[in-house]
Coordinates of C-alpha atoms in Angstrom, one line a residue:
Chain A
M1 CA 99.0 -85.4 -57.6
N2 CA 100.8 -88.1 -55.9
E3 CA 103.1 -87.9 -52.9
T4 CA 106.2 -87.5 -54.9
I5 CA 104.8 -84.3 -57.0
N6 CA 103.4 -82.9 -53.5
H7 CA 107.1 -82.8 -51.8
Q8 CA 108.4 -81.4 -55.4
L9 CA 106.2 -78.8 -55.2
N10 CA 106.6 -77.8 -51.5
H11 CA 110.5 -77.8 -51.8
R12 CA 112.2 -75.3 -49.6
T13 CA 115.8 -74.5 -49.1
I14 CA 116.1 -75.7 -45.3
R15 CA 119.3 -74.1 -43.6
F16 CA 118.7 -75.4 -40.3
F17 CA 118.2 -78.6 -38.8
K18 CA 117.8 -80.4 -35.6
E19 CA 120.3 -81.9 -33.6
Q20 CA 119.2 -85.6 -34.1
P21 CA 121.0 -87.5 -36.7
V22 CA 119.9 -88.7 -39.9
D23 CA 119.7 -92.7 -39.4
E24 CA 122.4 -94.7 -41.0
E25 CA 120.0 -97.0 -42.6
V26 CA 118.2 -93.7 -44.3
V27 CA 121.7 -92.6 -45.6
Q28 CA 122.5 -95.7 -47.4
E29 CA 119.0 -96.1 -48.8
V30 CA 119.4 -92.8 -50.4
L31 CA 122.7 -93.7 -51.3
N32 CA 121.6 -96.6 -53.1
V33 CA 119.3 -94.1 -55.1
F34 CA 122.3 -92.1 -55.9
Q35 CA 124.1 -95.0 -57.6
R36 CA 121.0 -95.9 -59.6
T37 CA 120.6 -92.2 -61.0
A38 CA 120.6 -92.2 -64.9
T39 CA 123.8 -91.6 -66.3
S40 CA 125.6 -90.4 -69.3
V41 CA 126.6 -93.5 -71.9
G42 CA 126.7 -95.7 -68.4
M43 CA 130.0 -94.2 -67.4
Q44 CA 128.6 -93.1 -63.8
Q45 CA 130.8 -90.4 -63.5
T46 CA 130.0 -89.0 -60.2
T47 CA 131.1 -89.5 -56.6
I48 CA 130.0 -88.2 -53.3
I49 CA 132.4 -87.2 -50.7
R50 CA 130.4 -87.7 -47.2
M51 CA 131.6 -85.4 -44.9
K52 CA 132.0 -86.2 -41.2
D53 CA 135.0 -84.9 -40.0
K54 CA 134.2 -81.6 -37.8
E55 CA 136.9 -79.5 -38.6
K56 CA 136.7 -80.3 -42.6
K57 CA 132.9 -79.4 -42.3
E58 CA 134.3 -76.1 -40.9
V59 CA 136.3 -75.6 -43.6
I60 CA 133.7 -76.1 -46.0
A61 CA 131.6 -73.5 -44.1
D62 CA 134.3 -70.7 -44.3
I63 CA 134.5 -71.5 -48.2
G64 CA 131.1 -71.1 -48.5
Q65 CA 130.8 -68.6 -46.1
Q66 CA 127.5 -69.9 -44.4
D67 CA 128.2 -70.9 -40.8
Y68 CA 125.1 -73.3 -41.1
I69 CA 126.8 -75.3 -43.5
G70 CA 129.3 -76.9 -41.1
E71 CA 126.4 -77.2 -38.7
A72 CA 124.3 -79.6 -40.4
P73 CA 124.1 -83.1 -39.5
E74 CA 124.8 -84.8 -43.0
L75 CA 126.7 -82.9 -46.1
F76 CA 127.4 -84.4 -49.3
I77 CA 129.9 -83.0 -51.6
F78 CA 128.9 -84.2 -55.4
I79 CA 132.3 -84.5 -57.3
A80 CA 132.2 -84.2 -61.4
D81 CA 134.4 -87.4 -61.6
C82 CA 136.4 -88.8 -64.5
H83 CA 139.3 -90.1 -62.4
R84 CA 137.6 -93.8 -62.0
N85 CA 137.2 -94.4 -65.4
Y86 CA 140.4 -93.0 -66.9
Q87 CA 142.4 -95.1 -64.6
I88 CA 140.4 -98.2 -65.9
A89 CA 141.5 -97.3 -69.5
R90 CA 144.8 -96.6 -69.0
T91 CA 145.3 -99.6 -67.3
K92 CA 143.5 -101.3 -70.2
G93 CA 146.3 -99.7 -72.5
L94 CA 145.2 -96.4 -73.6
G95 CA 147.9 -93.7 -74.1
E96 CA 148.1 -90.5 -72.6
K97 CA 144.7 -88.9 -73.9
P98 CA 143.4 -86.6 -71.3
P99 CA 139.7 -86.1 -71.2
A100 CA 138.2 -83.2 -73.1
M101 CA 135.5 -80.8 -72.1
D102 CA 132.6 -82.8 -73.7
K103 CA 133.8 -85.9 -71.1
Y104 CA 134.1 -83.0 -68.7
F105 CA 130.3 -81.9 -69.2
Q106 CA 128.9 -85.6 -69.4
A107 CA 130.5 -86.0 -65.6
V108 CA 128.7 -82.7 -64.9
A109 CA 125.5 -84.0 -66.2
D110 CA 125.9 -87.2 -64.2
T111 CA 126.6 -85.3 -61.1
Y112 CA 123.5 -82.9 -61.2
L113 CA 121.4 -85.5 -62.3
A114 CA 122.4 -87.5 -58.9
A115 CA 122.6 -84.7 -56.6
Q116 CA 118.7 -83.9 -57.6
N117 CA 117.6 -87.2 -57.5
T118 CA 119.3 -87.6 -53.8
A119 CA 117.6 -84.7 -53.2
N120 CA 114.1 -86.2 -54.1
A121 CA 114.7 -89.2 -52.0
L122 CA 115.6 -87.3 -48.9
E123 CA 112.6 -85.1 -49.3
S124 CA 110.1 -87.9 -50.1
L125 CA 111.5 -89.1 -46.3
G126 CA 110.8 -85.9 -44.8
L127 CA 114.2 -84.7 -44.4
G128 CA 115.2 -81.0 -45.5
V129 CA 117.5 -80.2 -48.2
N130 CA 120.1 -77.3 -48.7
F131 CA 122.3 -77.3 -51.9
I132 CA 125.4 -75.4 -51.6
G133 CA 126.6 -73.9 -54.9
N134 CA 129.2 -71.9 -52.9
I135 CA 131.7 -74.6 -52.5
L136 CA 132.9 -73.0 -55.5
N137 CA 134.0 -70.2 -53.8
D138 CA 137.3 -71.3 -53.8
S139 CA 137.7 -74.7 -55.5
Q140 CA 141.5 -75.0 -55.1
R141 CA 140.9 -75.0 -51.4
L142 CA 138.3 -77.8 -51.4
I143 CA 140.3 -79.8 -54.1
K144 CA 143.1 -80.0 -51.5
L145 CA 140.8 -80.9 -48.3
L146 CA 138.8 -83.5 -50.2
E147 CA 142.3 -85.0 -51.6
L148 CA 140.7 -84.9 -55.1
P149 CA 142.8 -86.5 -57.8
Q150 CA 143.2 -85.3 -61.4
Y151 CA 140.2 -85.6 -63.4
T152 CA 137.7 -84.7 -60.8
M153 CA 136.0 -81.4 -60.0
P154 CA 133.8 -80.5 -57.1
V155 CA 130.2 -79.1 -58.4
L156 CA 127.7 -78.8 -55.5
G157 CA 127.2 -79.6 -51.7
L158 CA 123.9 -80.7 -50.1
S159 CA 123.5 -80.7 -46.6
F160 CA 120.4 -82.6 -45.3
G161 CA 118.8 -83.5 -41.7
H162 CA 115.6 -83.1 -40.2
P163 CA 114.1 -79.8 -40.9
D164 CA 114.5 -77.0 -37.7
D165 CA 112.9 -74.4 -40.1
N166 CA 109.8 -73.9 -42.0
P167 CA 110.3 -71.3 -44.5
E168 CA 107.7 -69.8 -46.9
L169 CA 107.1 -70.8 -50.3
K170 CA 109.4 -68.6 -52.5
P171 CA 107.3 -67.3 -55.7
R172 CA 108.8 -68.4 -59.1
I173 CA 108.7 -66.7 -62.5
P174 CA 105.4 -67.8 -64.1
V175 CA 105.4 -71.0 -66.3
K176 CA 104.6 -69.0 -70.0
Y177 CA 108.2 -67.2 -69.9
R178 CA 110.1 -70.5 -69.0
V179 CA 108.6 -72.9 -71.4
G180 CA 108.6 -72.2 -75.1
V181 CA 106.8 -74.7 -78.0
D182 CA 109.2 -75.4 -80.8
S183 CA 111.2 -72.4 -80.7
Y184 CA 112.3 -69.8 -77.6
P185 CA 109.5 -68.0 -75.4
M186 CA 110.8 -64.3 -76.7
Y187 CA 109.6 -61.2 -75.3
D188 CA 110.4 -57.9 -76.1
N189 CA 110.6 -56.5 -72.4
Y190 CA 111.2 -59.1 -69.6
L191 CA 111.2 -56.3 -67.3
K192 CA 107.9 -55.0 -68.0
E193 CA 106.7 -58.7 -68.6
L194 CA 107.9 -60.0 -65.0
E195 CA 106.4 -56.6 -63.3
D196 CA 104.0 -58.6 -61.3
Y197 CA 106.6 -61.1 -60.5
D198 CA 108.7 -58.2 -59.5
Q199 CA 106.1 -57.0 -57.2
E200 CA 105.4 -60.4 -55.5
M201 CA 108.9 -61.0 -54.7
T202 CA 109.3 -57.7 -52.8
T203 CA 106.1 -58.5 -50.8
Y204 CA 107.6 -62.1 -50.3
Y205 CA 110.8 -60.5 -48.7
D206 CA 108.9 -58.1 -46.8
T207 CA 106.4 -60.2 -45.1
R208 CA 108.5 -63.4 -44.5
Q209 CA 108.9 -64.4 -41.1
N210 CA 112.6 -64.6 -40.9
N211 CA 115.2 -62.6 -42.5
K212 CA 113.0 -59.5 -44.0
R213 CA 114.2 -57.1 -46.2
S214 CA 113.3 -54.6 -48.9
D215 CA 114.4 -56.1 -52.2
S216 CA 113.1 -57.4 -55.6
F217 CA 113.8 -59.8 -57.9
S218 CA 114.9 -57.2 -60.6
N219 CA 117.4 -55.4 -58.5
Q220 CA 118.9 -59.0 -57.5
V221 CA 119.1 -59.7 -61.5
L222 CA 120.9 -56.5 -61.7
N223 CA 123.5 -57.2 -59.0
Y224 CA 123.8 -60.5 -59.9
F225 CA 125.3 -59.2 -63.5
D226 CA 127.2 -56.2 -62.0
N227 CA 129.2 -58.2 -59.4
N228 CA 131.9 -61.0 -61.2
N229 CA 133.8 -63.3 -58.6
L230 CA 137.0 -63.2 -60.1
M231 CA 137.6 -66.5 -57.7
R232 CA 134.7 -68.2 -59.3
D233 CA 134.6 -66.8 -62.9
K234 CA 138.3 -68.5 -63.3
I235 CA 136.5 -71.9 -63.3
L236 CA 138.1 -73.1 -66.6
L237 CA 141.4 -72.7 -65.5
D238 CA 140.7 -74.7 -62.4
I239 CA 139.1 -77.5 -64.3
E240 CA 142.1 -77.3 -66.5
K241 CA 144.4 -77.7 -63.6
Q242 CA 142.6 -80.8 -62.8
G243 CA 143.6 -82.2 -66.1
F244 CA 140.7 -81.5 -68.5
V245 CA 141.4 -80.2 -72.0
L246 CA 139.7 -77.2 -72.5
F247 CA 140.5 -76.9 -76.3
N248 CA 141.2 -79.9 -78.2
E249 CA 144.5 -79.2 -80.7
D250 CA 142.4 -80.1 -83.8
N251 CA 139.8 -77.3 -82.8
G252 CA 142.5 -74.6 -82.7
Chain B
M1 CA 111.2 -97.4 -48.5
N2 CA 108.2 -95.2 -50.2
E3 CA 106.5 -94.8 -53.6
T4 CA 109.1 -92.0 -54.6
I5 CA 112.0 -94.1 -53.7
N6 CA 110.7 -97.4 -55.6
H7 CA 110.4 -95.2 -58.6
Q8 CA 113.9 -93.9 -58.5
L9 CA 115.5 -97.5 -57.7
N10 CA 113.9 -99.0 -60.6
H11 CA 115.0 -95.9 -63.1
R12 CA 115.5 -97.5 -66.7
T13 CA 115.7 -95.7 -69.9
I14 CA 112.3 -96.0 -71.6
R15 CA 113.4 -95.4 -75.7
F16 CA 110.0 -96.5 -76.8
F17 CA 106.7 -95.6 -76.0
K18 CA 103.3 -96.3 -77.0
E19 CA 101.2 -93.9 -79.5
Q20 CA 98.8 -92.7 -76.7
P21 CA 99.2 -89.0 -75.8
V22 CA 100.3 -87.8 -72.4
D23 CA 97.5 -85.9 -71.1
E24 CA 97.9 -82.3 -71.1
E25 CA 97.1 -81.9 -67.7
V26 CA 99.9 -84.2 -66.7
V27 CA 102.4 -82.2 -68.8
Q28 CA 101.2 -79.0 -66.8
E29 CA 101.5 -80.4 -63.6
V30 CA 105.2 -81.5 -64.3
L31 CA 105.5 -78.1 -65.9
N32 CA 105.0 -76.7 -62.5
V33 CA 107.2 -79.3 -60.7
F34 CA 110.0 -77.8 -63.1
Q35 CA 109.2 -74.6 -62.3
R36 CA 109.7 -75.1 -58.4
T37 CA 113.0 -76.7 -58.8
A38 CA 116.0 -75.3 -56.4
T39 CA 117.7 -73.1 -58.5
S40 CA 121.0 -71.0 -57.9
V41 CA 121.1 -67.4 -56.0
G42 CA 116.9 -68.0 -56.8
M43 CA 118.1 -66.8 -60.5
Q44 CA 115.8 -69.7 -62.2
Q45 CA 118.1 -69.6 -65.1
T46 CA 116.4 -72.7 -67.3
T47 CA 114.0 -72.7 -69.9
I48 CA 112.0 -75.6 -71.5
I49 CA 111.5 -75.9 -75.6
R50 CA 108.6 -78.5 -75.6
M51 CA 108.9 -79.9 -79.1
K52 CA 105.5 -80.4 -81.1
D53 CA 106.5 -79.8 -84.5
K54 CA 107.3 -83.0 -86.0
E55 CA 109.6 -81.7 -88.8
K56 CA 111.7 -80.0 -85.9
K57 CA 111.7 -83.5 -84.1
E58 CA 113.3 -85.2 -86.9
V59 CA 115.8 -82.5 -86.8
I60 CA 116.5 -83.1 -83.5
A61 CA 116.4 -87.3 -84.1
D62 CA 119.0 -86.6 -86.9
I63 CA 121.1 -84.5 -84.6
G64 CA 121.1 -87.6 -82.0
Q65 CA 121.6 -90.0 -84.4
Q66 CA 118.6 -91.7 -82.9
D67 CA 115.2 -92.3 -85.0
Y68 CA 113.1 -92.8 -81.8
I69 CA 113.8 -89.1 -80.4
G70 CA 111.8 -88.4 -83.5
E71 CA 108.8 -90.9 -82.3
A72 CA 108.5 -89.8 -78.7
P73 CA 104.8 -88.6 -77.8
E74 CA 107.1 -85.6 -75.6
L75 CA 110.1 -84.1 -76.0
F76 CA 111.6 -81.4 -74.0
I77 CA 115.1 -79.7 -74.7
F78 CA 116.2 -78.1 -71.5
I79 CA 118.4 -75.0 -72.3
A80 CA 120.8 -73.1 -69.5
D81 CA 119.4 -69.7 -69.8
C82 CA 121.0 -66.4 -68.6
H83 CA 119.2 -64.3 -71.6
R84 CA 116.2 -63.6 -69.8
N85 CA 117.8 -62.0 -66.6
Y86 CA 120.7 -60.7 -68.8
Q87 CA 117.8 -58.5 -70.6
I88 CA 116.4 -57.5 -66.9
A89 CA 119.8 -56.3 -66.2
R90 CA 120.4 -54.6 -69.1
T91 CA 116.9 -52.8 -69.3
K92 CA 117.8 -52.0 -65.4
G93 CA 120.7 -49.7 -66.6
L94 CA 123.7 -52.8 -66.9
G95 CA 126.3 -51.7 -69.3
E96 CA 127.8 -54.2 -72.0
K97 CA 128.9 -57.3 -69.4
P98 CA 128.2 -60.2 -70.8
P99 CA 128.0 -63.6 -68.3
A100 CA 130.8 -65.0 -67.4
M101 CA 131.5 -68.9 -66.9
D102 CA 130.7 -68.7 -63.0
K103 CA 127.2 -67.5 -64.2
Y104 CA 127.3 -70.2 -67.2
F105 CA 127.8 -73.1 -64.8
Q106 CA 125.0 -71.4 -62.5
A107 CA 122.7 -71.7 -65.2
V108 CA 123.8 -75.4 -66.1
A109 CA 123.4 -76.2 -62.4
D110 CA 119.3 -74.9 -62.8
T111 CA 119.1 -76.7 -65.7
Y112 CA 120.4 -80.1 -64.5
L113 CA 118.5 -80.3 -61.7
A114 CA 115.1 -79.2 -63.3
A115 CA 115.6 -82.0 -66.0
Q116 CA 116.1 -84.6 -63.2
N117 CA 113.1 -83.3 -61.1
T118 CA 110.7 -83.2 -64.0
A119 CA 112.1 -86.9 -64.8
N120 CA 111.3 -88.0 -61.1
A121 CA 107.7 -86.1 -61.4
L122 CA 106.9 -88.1 -64.6
E123 CA 108.2 -91.6 -63.5
S124 CA 105.7 -91.0 -60.3
L125 CA 103.0 -90.7 -62.5
G126 CA 104.6 -94.2 -64.2
L127 CA 105.2 -92.4 -67.4
G128 CA 109.0 -93.5 -68.7
V129 CA 111.8 -91.2 -69.6
N130 CA 114.8 -90.9 -71.7
F131 CA 117.6 -88.3 -71.5
I132 CA 119.0 -87.6 -74.7
G133 CA 122.7 -86.0 -74.2
N134 CA 123.1 -86.7 -77.8
I135 CA 121.1 -83.3 -79.0
L136 CA 124.9 -82.0 -78.2
N137 CA 126.6 -83.5 -81.4
D138 CA 125.9 -80.6 -83.0
S139 CA 124.8 -77.8 -80.6
Q140 CA 125.1 -74.9 -83.5
R141 CA 122.4 -76.5 -85.6
L142 CA 120.2 -77.0 -82.5
I143 CA 120.5 -73.3 -81.2
K144 CA 119.4 -72.5 -84.8
L145 CA 116.7 -74.8 -84.8
L146 CA 115.3 -73.6 -81.8
E147 CA 116.0 -70.1 -82.4
L148 CA 117.9 -70.0 -79.2
P149 CA 118.9 -65.7 -78.0
Q150 CA 122.6 -65.2 -76.8
Y151 CA 123.1 -66.2 -73.5
T152 CA 121.3 -69.4 -74.1
M153 CA 122.7 -73.1 -74.5
P154 CA 120.9 -76.4 -74.9
V155 CA 122.2 -78.9 -72.5
L156 CA 119.8 -81.9 -72.2
G157 CA 116.9 -83.6 -74.0
L158 CA 113.8 -85.7 -72.2
S159 CA 112.0 -87.7 -74.3
F160 CA 108.6 -89.1 -72.4
G161 CA 105.7 -91.2 -72.9
H162 CA 103.6 -94.3 -71.6
P163 CA 106.3 -97.0 -71.9
D164 CA 106.2 -99.9 -74.5
D165 CA 109.4 -101.3 -73.7
N166 CA 110.4 -102.8 -70.0
P167 CA 114.3 -103.1 -70.1
E168 CA 116.6 -104.9 -67.4
L169 CA 117.8 -103.0 -64.7
K170 CA 121.4 -102.0 -66.0
P171 CA 124.2 -103.1 -63.3
R172 CA 126.0 -100.1 -61.4
I173 CA 129.2 -99.9 -60.0
P174 CA 129.3 -100.6 -56.0
V175 CA 128.3 -97.7 -53.6
K176 CA 131.8 -98.4 -51.9
Y177 CA 133.8 -96.7 -55.2
R178 CA 131.9 -94.0 -55.3
V179 CA 130.9 -92.7 -51.9
G180 CA 134.3 -91.5 -49.9
V181 CA 134.1 -90.0 -46.2
D182 CA 135.8 -87.1 -45.9
S183 CA 137.9 -87.8 -48.9
Y184 CA 138.3 -89.0 -52.4
P185 CA 137.5 -93.1 -52.0
M186 CA 141.2 -94.2 -54.2
Y187 CA 142.1 -97.6 -54.9
D188 CA 145.3 -98.7 -56.6
N189 CA 143.7 -100.5 -59.4
Y190 CA 139.9 -99.9 -60.4
L191 CA 140.1 -102.3 -63.4
K192 CA 140.8 -105.3 -60.7
E193 CA 138.5 -103.6 -58.1
L194 CA 135.7 -103.8 -60.6
E195 CA 136.3 -107.3 -62.0
D196 CA 132.7 -108.5 -60.6
Y197 CA 131.1 -105.6 -61.8
D198 CA 132.9 -105.8 -65.1
Q199 CA 131.3 -109.5 -65.4
E200 CA 128.2 -108.4 -63.9
M201 CA 128.0 -106.2 -67.1
T202 CA 128.9 -108.8 -69.4
T203 CA 126.4 -111.2 -68.6
Y204 CA 123.8 -108.5 -68.9
Y205 CA 124.7 -107.5 -72.7
D206 CA 124.7 -111.4 -73.1
T207 CA 121.4 -112.5 -71.5
R208 CA 119.3 -109.2 -71.9
Q209 CA 115.8 -109.7 -74.0
N210 CA 116.9 -106.9 -76.7
N211 CA 120.1 -105.8 -78.0
K212 CA 122.1 -108.6 -76.8
R213 CA 125.9 -108.1 -77.5
S214 CA 129.2 -109.1 -76.2
D215 CA 130.6 -106.2 -74.6
S216 CA 132.3 -105.3 -70.9
F217 CA 131.9 -102.2 -69.0
S218 CA 135.8 -101.8 -69.0
N219 CA 135.7 -102.1 -72.9
Q220 CA 133.6 -99.1 -73.2
V221 CA 135.4 -97.3 -70.7
L222 CA 138.5 -97.8 -72.9
N223 CA 136.4 -97.0 -76.2
Y224 CA 135.0 -94.0 -74.5
F225 CA 138.3 -92.4 -73.7
D226 CA 140.0 -93.6 -76.8
N227 CA 137.5 -91.8 -78.9
N228 CA 137.1 -88.3 -79.1
N229 CA 134.5 -86.3 -80.6
L230 CA 135.6 -82.9 -82.0
M231 CA 132.3 -81.7 -82.8
R232 CA 131.3 -81.9 -79.2
D233 CA 135.0 -81.1 -77.7
K234 CA 134.7 -77.8 -79.2
I235 CA 131.8 -77.0 -77.1
L236 CA 133.5 -74.2 -75.0
L237 CA 133.9 -72.2 -78.6
D238 CA 130.1 -73.0 -78.9
I239 CA 129.1 -71.4 -75.3
E240 CA 131.6 -68.5 -76.4
K241 CA 129.6 -68.1 -79.7
Q242 CA 126.6 -67.6 -77.6
G243 CA 128.2 -64.4 -75.7
F244 CA 129.5 -66.0 -72.4
V245 CA 132.9 -64.8 -71.7
L246 CA 135.3 -67.9 -71.3
F247 CA 138.1 -66.0 -69.5
N248 CA 137.9 -62.9 -67.3
E249 CA 140.3 -60.6 -68.3
D250 CA 141.5 -60.0 -64.9
N251 CA 142.2 -64.0 -64.7
G252 CA 144.6 -63.7 -67.6

């Protein structure tokens, strides 16, 4: 156990922050960490949009349907970005050869790795973070708001600041169900296997300090798969609109 | 600056490891970090396959076309995994309603965040890591090898161990091109803007201790976009084979 791992084992989502701003030196240091993150074939296909404009932050809060997004002292939007490199390739003589899905997914890999690396740096400094997946509720609106060019796509938000919130650790599915040796860790009946975890989550929701409710993990899972979000399920069409080729002709 | 950030700023890809195995206690500690990673709507849709079988590791090295993958003391394959939860939902009465792309991408987010978090824990302990994207060179073969069920998809490998390698830090694109404020950091001519970086990379390749070569970033970028990998570009078809719904009917 060391300080890094201690912070990692104590990760909680921090939704509320003090008004105190994050020092600019800290932000710059964390951007250096972002820059040094591992990257697929060295292509560095991720970009951060740092949100300072209050009105734009409120639009993002509206997209994410969470007021507290607009209140956070700092908000980064992580972009999967093939634009910069594609322009370089075009300038060097590449013909019209827009990136296909393999390149999109490599940019996505760069982006999520960079987001987590950034979050680890922030938490190591005692700051609190909140990953915001809900920016994808209306990716077209976000793309316009951030003036994102072709061959880019927003994938994740990260708000951070000095924590004004101290939520309990959320229980997790036991490791043995999430780690297999040499093949997939297959069980006949996960609902039964996870009975104790389900109970633990129910107790967690029932006894936590804020936002108490009657709920269980398995009910959340049922609702999760029962409710399709049509705006979000059309993500491939949004990716295509941004210029990526979904299916290579030679692949039919 | 602290120990966590110090490790992050010094991240290098470590391809060669000492024979000394990684202590089992360390592996278990790191799996606890994996387990506690932030997760989209609490769904925890990622799974690790820990590779111990020497023959299977060699198949993965063959897929990735890199012998050293098979030699690494430890190799994790990170899986985007909606299988476990989908089975729970089905047992609880969900009809035939296979997950659409939004859920796939949420699993992908969980998986990459967990992979980077795991890597940071390993590096904090002085171990070296290598992310392996090339496992996707033949995802069908890997899916069979790992006996992955429907609604799962491999996304990234991570090999690690005690470093027997000390590569130079690889130069990175300056932060100002990778961070915008309130909108995308747009420049007219990235090739010209990145001239100094291009030269820095050429010097890096020319003077590094191992694997010297004559190369530049901009040439690599040109080759990257000029060469399509048909096996990898059909990734959406592979994802569809794994049971995910690419296009929701209501979205056309």
